[in-house]
Amino acid sequence: MSLLSSLADIDKSPKSVFVMHERSEKHFPFHTHLKGQLSYVEGGLAYLGVLDRTYVIPALHYFWVPPGVGHILKLGHSGTVLRSIFYYSTDDKKNEFYVHTGIYPVNDLLLQMIRYTAGWERHIPPADNRFGFLKAIKDILPSISEKVVPVVLPFTEDEEMTRIINYMGKNLHEQHTLHSIARQFNMSSRSLSRTFQRTVQMSFLQYLKAMRMAKAFELIVKDRMSLSEIAYAVGYNSLSAFSNTFHQYTDFRPSDFARRPV
């Protein structure tokens, strides 16, 4: 049974852990549940929409969504496997980690533990001998989830800003500046800067960098271009400049990311 058809079942047993592994390319509409969601994105790319923000989740990363937080989830690649574990919330107050949405790079320990649950489906009650293993996964999350991946694209319904963002996205290879974009839309640089802060609460440069990293993750996952080609496709004049920015976001180089087994 797919995650989409199982959404109504997740909260039926509040004290259990709900496990679901699915390979698909799907859009999960806005939904919420009373359990916290741990999901590992394997072999592809995913987008998580929470409130007015879209989080970009590359392969080899996992995310945590606290209980009661409504969200939209889109898997962007047919090879993506979404491995999800939904947890009871009775002990969430013991650590701040469980009340914040976050995206984190997976380490070998968590990766192997999540994969070990691949044959476990649906509800795992406390009386089940597998429950302790699942509880251990939840318990270690705060200590291994210190590096947050900040690839976040704020969402806006502002029509003018939407046109600007769409233009930037379609021409990401170009050397955009605040001045060049302002001139393209017959605005002053000061006015455009204020529009970014007002509508997406980010500066022009912050938003442009996030767009470039999101697109870079997508291109690396598709594995159809060299890293140099990807660097130029997302607006960098050199592979080293691209690599340095990528490292700031992920703590590893794009070459390491491309080689890591999934």
Short mmCIF file of C-alpha atoms in Angstrom, two decimals:
data_model
loop_
_atom_site.label_atom_id
_atom_site.label_comp_id
_atom_site.label_asym_id
_atom_site.label_seq_id
_atom_site.Cartn_x
_atom_site.Cartn_y
_atom_site.Cartn_z
CA MET A 1 0.00 0.00 0.00
CA SER A 2 1.33 3.47 -0.90
CA LEU A 3 1.96 6.31 1.50
CA LEU A 4 -0.67 8.39 -0.25
CA SER A 5 -3.38 5.82 0.45
CA SER A 6 -2.06 5.26 3.99
CA LEU A 7 -2.26 8.84 5.22
CA ALA A 8 -5.58 8.22 6.96
CA ASP A 9 -4.14 5.22 8.84
CA ILE A 10 -1.06 6.86 10.35
CA ASP A 11 -2.82 8.21 13.46
CA LYS A 12 -5.13 5.24 14.10
CA SER A 13 -2.80 3.83 16.77
CA PRO A 14 -1.28 6.79 18.68
CA LYS A 15 1.29 4.75 20.62
CA SER A 16 2.60 2.75 17.67
CA VAL A 17 5.28 3.56 15.11
CA PHE A 18 4.09 3.58 11.50
CA VAL A 19 6.63 2.44 8.90
CA MET A 20 6.32 2.92 5.15
CA HIS A 21 8.82 2.53 2.29
CA GLU A 22 7.80 3.58 -1.20
CA ARG A 23 9.45 4.02 -4.58
CA SER A 24 7.55 6.55 -6.62
CA GLU A 25 7.31 9.92 -8.30
CA LYS A 26 4.31 11.51 -6.65
CA HIS A 27 2.83 14.66 -5.26
CA PHE A 28 1.34 14.30 -1.78
CA PRO A 29 -1.25 17.07 -1.25
CA PHE A 30 -1.45 19.20 1.87
CA HIS A 31 -1.93 16.96 4.89
CA THR A 32 -1.15 16.70 8.56
CA HIS A 33 -0.88 13.95 11.16
CA LEU A 34 -0.46 13.70 14.91
CA LYS A 35 2.81 11.80 14.61
CA GLY A 36 6.23 13.19 13.87
CA GLN A 37 7.58 12.19 10.47
CA LEU A 38 11.13 11.02 9.80
CA SER A 39 11.72 10.46 6.09
CA TYR A 40 14.89 9.54 4.26
CA VAL A 41 15.14 10.48 0.57
CA GLU A 42 17.04 7.76 -1.28
CA GLY A 43 18.13 8.03 -4.89
CA GLY A 44 16.37 11.22 -5.90
CA LEU A 45 15.13 14.63 -4.91
CA ALA A 46 12.14 15.78 -2.88
CA TYR A 47 10.45 19.07 -2.07
CA LEU A 48 8.75 19.72 1.26
CA GLY A 49 6.30 22.61 1.50
CA VAL A 50 5.63 23.94 5.01
CA LEU A 51 3.66 27.15 5.48
CA ASP A 52 5.20 29.67 3.04
CA ARG A 53 8.47 27.81 2.45
CA THR A 54 9.68 25.03 0.19
CA TYR A 55 12.54 22.92 1.52
CA VAL A 56 14.74 21.19 -1.05
CA ILE A 57 15.69 17.68 0.10
CA PRO A 58 18.45 16.07 -1.96
CA ALA A 59 19.30 12.40 -2.00
CA LEU A 60 21.24 11.18 1.05
CA HIS A 61 19.34 13.55 3.31
CA TYR A 62 16.45 13.09 5.69
CA PHE A 63 13.86 15.41 7.13
CA TRP A 64 11.83 15.67 10.30
CA VAL A 65 8.33 17.19 10.39
CA PRO A 66 6.90 17.71 13.90
CA PRO A 67 3.45 16.38 14.81
CA GLY A 68 0.58 18.57 13.69
CA VAL A 69 2.56 20.54 11.09
CA GLY A 70 0.70 20.62 7.79
CA HIS A 71 2.87 20.04 4.74
CA ILE A 72 3.03 19.18 1.05
CA LEU A 73 5.52 16.64 -0.27
CA LYS A 74 6.67 16.14 -3.85
CA LEU A 75 9.07 13.48 -5.04
CA GLY A 76 10.87 14.81 -8.08
CA HIS A 77 12.47 11.72 -9.58
CA SER A 78 11.06 8.33 -10.55
CA GLY A 79 14.00 6.55 -8.89
CA THR A 80 13.37 8.12 -5.51
CA VAL A 81 12.66 5.86 -2.56
CA LEU A 82 10.99 7.58 0.36
CA ARG A 83 11.60 5.66 3.58
CA SER A 84 9.30 7.07 6.25
CA ILE A 85 8.84 6.37 9.95
CA PHE A 86 6.02 8.11 11.82
CA TYR A 87 6.52 8.46 15.57
CA TYR A 88 4.33 8.88 18.63
CA SER A 89 4.64 12.33 20.23
CA THR A 90 4.40 11.40 23.91
CA ASP A 91 8.07 12.12 24.60
CA ASP A 92 8.71 15.00 22.21
CA LYS A 93 9.12 17.57 24.99
CA LYS A 94 12.39 16.00 26.10
CA ASN A 95 14.30 17.69 23.27
CA GLU A 96 13.85 20.82 21.15
CA PHE A 97 14.73 18.87 18.02
CA TYR A 98 11.29 17.29 17.83
CA VAL A 99 9.41 20.59 17.54
CA HIS A 100 11.27 22.00 14.51
CA THR A 101 11.15 21.10 10.83
CA GLY A 102 14.64 20.35 9.54
CA ILE A 103 16.65 18.81 6.70
CA TYR A 104 19.86 16.95 7.57
CA PRO A 105 22.58 14.91 5.80
CA VAL A 106 22.35 11.23 6.68
CA ASN A 107 25.28 9.49 8.36
CA ASP A 108 26.18 5.83 7.95
CA LEU A 109 24.64 4.78 11.27
CA LEU A 110 21.22 6.28 10.61
CA LEU A 111 21.29 5.14 6.98
CA GLN A 112 21.83 1.51 7.96
CA MET A 113 19.23 1.67 10.74
CA ILE A 114 16.56 3.09 8.43
CA ARG A 115 17.36 0.59 5.69
CA TYR A 116 17.13 -2.23 8.22
CA THR A 117 13.42 -1.40 8.62
CA ALA A 118 12.76 -1.82 4.88
CA GLY A 119 10.71 -4.99 5.36
CA TRP A 120 8.62 -3.54 8.18
CA GLU A 121 5.33 -2.08 7.04
CA ARG A 122 2.43 -0.33 8.73
CA HIS A 123 1.96 -0.14 12.53
CA ILE A 124 4.58 -1.47 14.95
CA PRO A 125 3.01 -1.47 18.47
CA PRO A 126 5.00 -1.20 21.73
CA ALA A 127 4.52 -4.92 22.37
CA ASP A 128 6.32 -5.80 19.12
CA ASN A 129 9.99 -6.67 19.63
CA ARG A 130 10.89 -4.36 16.74
CA PHE A 131 9.50 -1.33 18.58
CA GLY A 132 12.66 -0.87 20.67
CA PHE A 133 14.79 -0.61 17.53
CA LEU A 134 12.51 2.06 16.08
CA LYS A 135 12.54 3.93 19.37
CA ALA A 136 16.35 3.92 19.29
CA ILE A 137 16.26 5.63 15.89
CA LYS A 138 14.09 8.41 17.25
CA ASP A 139 16.20 8.79 20.37
CA ILE A 140 19.47 9.36 18.48
CA LEU A 141 18.09 12.00 16.12
CA PRO A 142 18.90 15.06 18.30
CA SER A 143 22.54 14.05 18.69
CA ILE A 144 23.20 13.37 15.00
CA SER A 145 21.09 16.15 13.48
CA GLU A 146 23.27 19.17 14.17
CA LYS A 147 24.00 20.23 10.58
CA VAL A 148 20.86 21.70 9.02
CA VAL A 149 20.80 21.94 5.24
CA PRO A 150 19.52 25.48 4.57
CA VAL A 151 18.25 25.10 1.01
CA VAL A 152 14.94 26.86 1.52
CA LEU A 153 12.92 28.67 -1.13
CA PRO A 154 10.22 30.87 0.44
CA PHE A 155 6.89 30.80 -1.36
CA THR A 156 5.03 33.97 -2.29
CA GLU A 157 1.72 34.71 -3.96
CA ASP A 158 2.87 38.20 -4.94
CA GLU A 159 2.36 38.31 -8.74
CA GLU A 160 5.23 40.67 -9.45
CA MET A 161 7.65 38.66 -7.34
CA THR A 162 6.49 35.41 -8.94
CA ARG A 163 7.31 36.78 -12.40
CA ILE A 164 10.78 37.83 -11.22
CA ILE A 165 11.49 34.46 -9.60
CA ASN A 166 10.28 32.55 -12.66
CA TYR A 167 12.51 34.63 -14.91
CA MET A 168 15.54 34.05 -12.70
CA GLY A 169 14.85 30.31 -12.58
CA LYS A 170 14.56 29.99 -16.34
CA ASN A 171 17.78 31.94 -16.87
CA LEU A 172 19.80 30.62 -13.95
CA HIS A 173 22.93 30.26 -16.09
CA GLU A 174 23.20 34.01 -16.50
CA GLN A 175 25.24 36.28 -14.23
CA HIS A 176 22.31 37.92 -12.46
CA THR A 177 22.82 40.97 -10.28
CA LEU A 178 20.34 43.05 -8.35
CA HIS A 179 20.84 45.80 -10.91
CA SER A 180 20.38 43.58 -13.97
CA ILE A 181 17.15 42.04 -12.67
CA ALA A 182 15.81 45.42 -11.60
CA ARG A 183 16.50 46.79 -15.09
CA GLN A 184 14.80 43.74 -16.68
CA PHE A 185 11.59 44.57 -14.77
CA ASN A 186 11.84 48.36 -14.97
CA MET A 187 12.50 48.76 -11.27
CA SER A 188 15.14 50.51 -9.24
CA SER A 189 17.66 48.31 -7.43
CA ARG A 190 16.45 49.70 -4.12
CA SER A 191 12.83 48.90 -4.93
CA LEU A 192 13.70 45.34 -5.99
CA SER A 193 15.74 44.78 -2.84
CA ARG A 194 12.79 45.89 -0.71
CA THR A 195 10.45 43.62 -2.71
CA PHE A 196 12.59 40.58 -1.92
CA GLN A 197 12.69 41.40 1.78
CA ARG A 198 8.96 42.11 1.89
CA THR A 199 7.74 39.04 0.00
CA VAL A 200 10.24 36.26 0.78
CA GLN A 201 12.12 37.71 3.79
CA MET A 202 15.46 37.08 2.09
CA SER A 203 17.90 39.30 0.26
CA PHE A 204 18.24 39.05 -3.51
CA LEU A 205 21.63 37.34 -3.22
CA GLN A 206 20.40 34.86 -0.56
CA TYR A 207 17.46 33.85 -2.74
CA LEU A 208 19.59 33.56 -5.88
CA LYS A 209 22.11 31.35 -4.10
CA ALA A 210 19.32 29.10 -2.75
CA MET A 211 17.84 28.77 -6.26
CA ARG A 212 21.23 27.81 -7.66
CA MET A 213 21.86 25.19 -4.99
CA ALA A 214 18.38 23.69 -5.43
CA LYS A 215 18.92 23.38 -9.18
CA ALA A 216 22.43 21.97 -8.65
CA PHE A 217 21.08 19.22 -6.38
CA GLU A 218 18.52 18.34 -9.04
CA LEU A 219 21.11 18.16 -11.83
CA ILE A 220 23.55 16.07 -9.77
CA VAL A 221 20.82 13.57 -8.95
CA LYS A 222 19.88 13.25 -12.63
CA ASP A 223 23.55 12.41 -13.34
CA ARG A 224 23.44 13.54 -16.97
CA MET A 225 25.99 16.37 -16.79
CA SER A 226 29.54 16.76 -15.58
CA LEU A 227 30.10 18.87 -12.46
CA SER A 228 31.69 21.61 -14.59
CA GLU A 229 28.61 21.68 -16.81
CA ILE A 230 26.37 21.86 -13.74
CA ALA A 231 28.44 24.71 -12.30
CA TYR A 232 27.98 26.80 -15.47
CA ALA A 233 24.31 25.79 -15.80
CA VAL A 234 23.51 27.30 -12.40
CA GLY A 235 25.47 30.50 -12.94
CA TYR A 236 29.01 29.91 -11.68
CA ASN A 237 32.03 30.89 -13.73
CA SER A 238 34.21 28.14 -12.30
CA LEU A 239 33.89 24.73 -10.76
CA SER A 240 35.87 25.86 -7.72
CA ALA A 241 33.46 28.72 -6.94
CA PHE A 242 30.51 26.37 -7.30
CA SER A 243 32.22 23.71 -5.18
CA ASN A 244 32.95 26.18 -2.38
CA THR A 245 29.34 27.35 -2.22
CA PHE A 246 28.07 23.77 -2.33
CA HIS A 247 30.38 22.91 0.55
CA GLN A 248 28.94 25.76 2.62
CA TYR A 249 25.50 24.18 2.30
CA THR A 250 26.33 20.50 2.75
CA ASP A 251 29.75 20.11 4.37
CA PHE A 252 31.00 18.09 1.40
CA ARG A 253 32.03 18.81 -2.16
CA PRO A 254 29.72 18.16 -5.13
CA SER A 255 32.18 15.50 -6.32
CA ASP A 256 31.77 13.67 -2.99
CA PHE A 257 28.00 13.95 -3.21
CA ALA A 258 27.94 12.60 -6.75
CA ARG A 259 30.09 9.59 -5.80
CA ARG A 260 28.33 8.60 -2.59
CA PRO A 261 26.38 5.33 -2.88
CA VAL A 262 22.60 5.59 -2.60
#
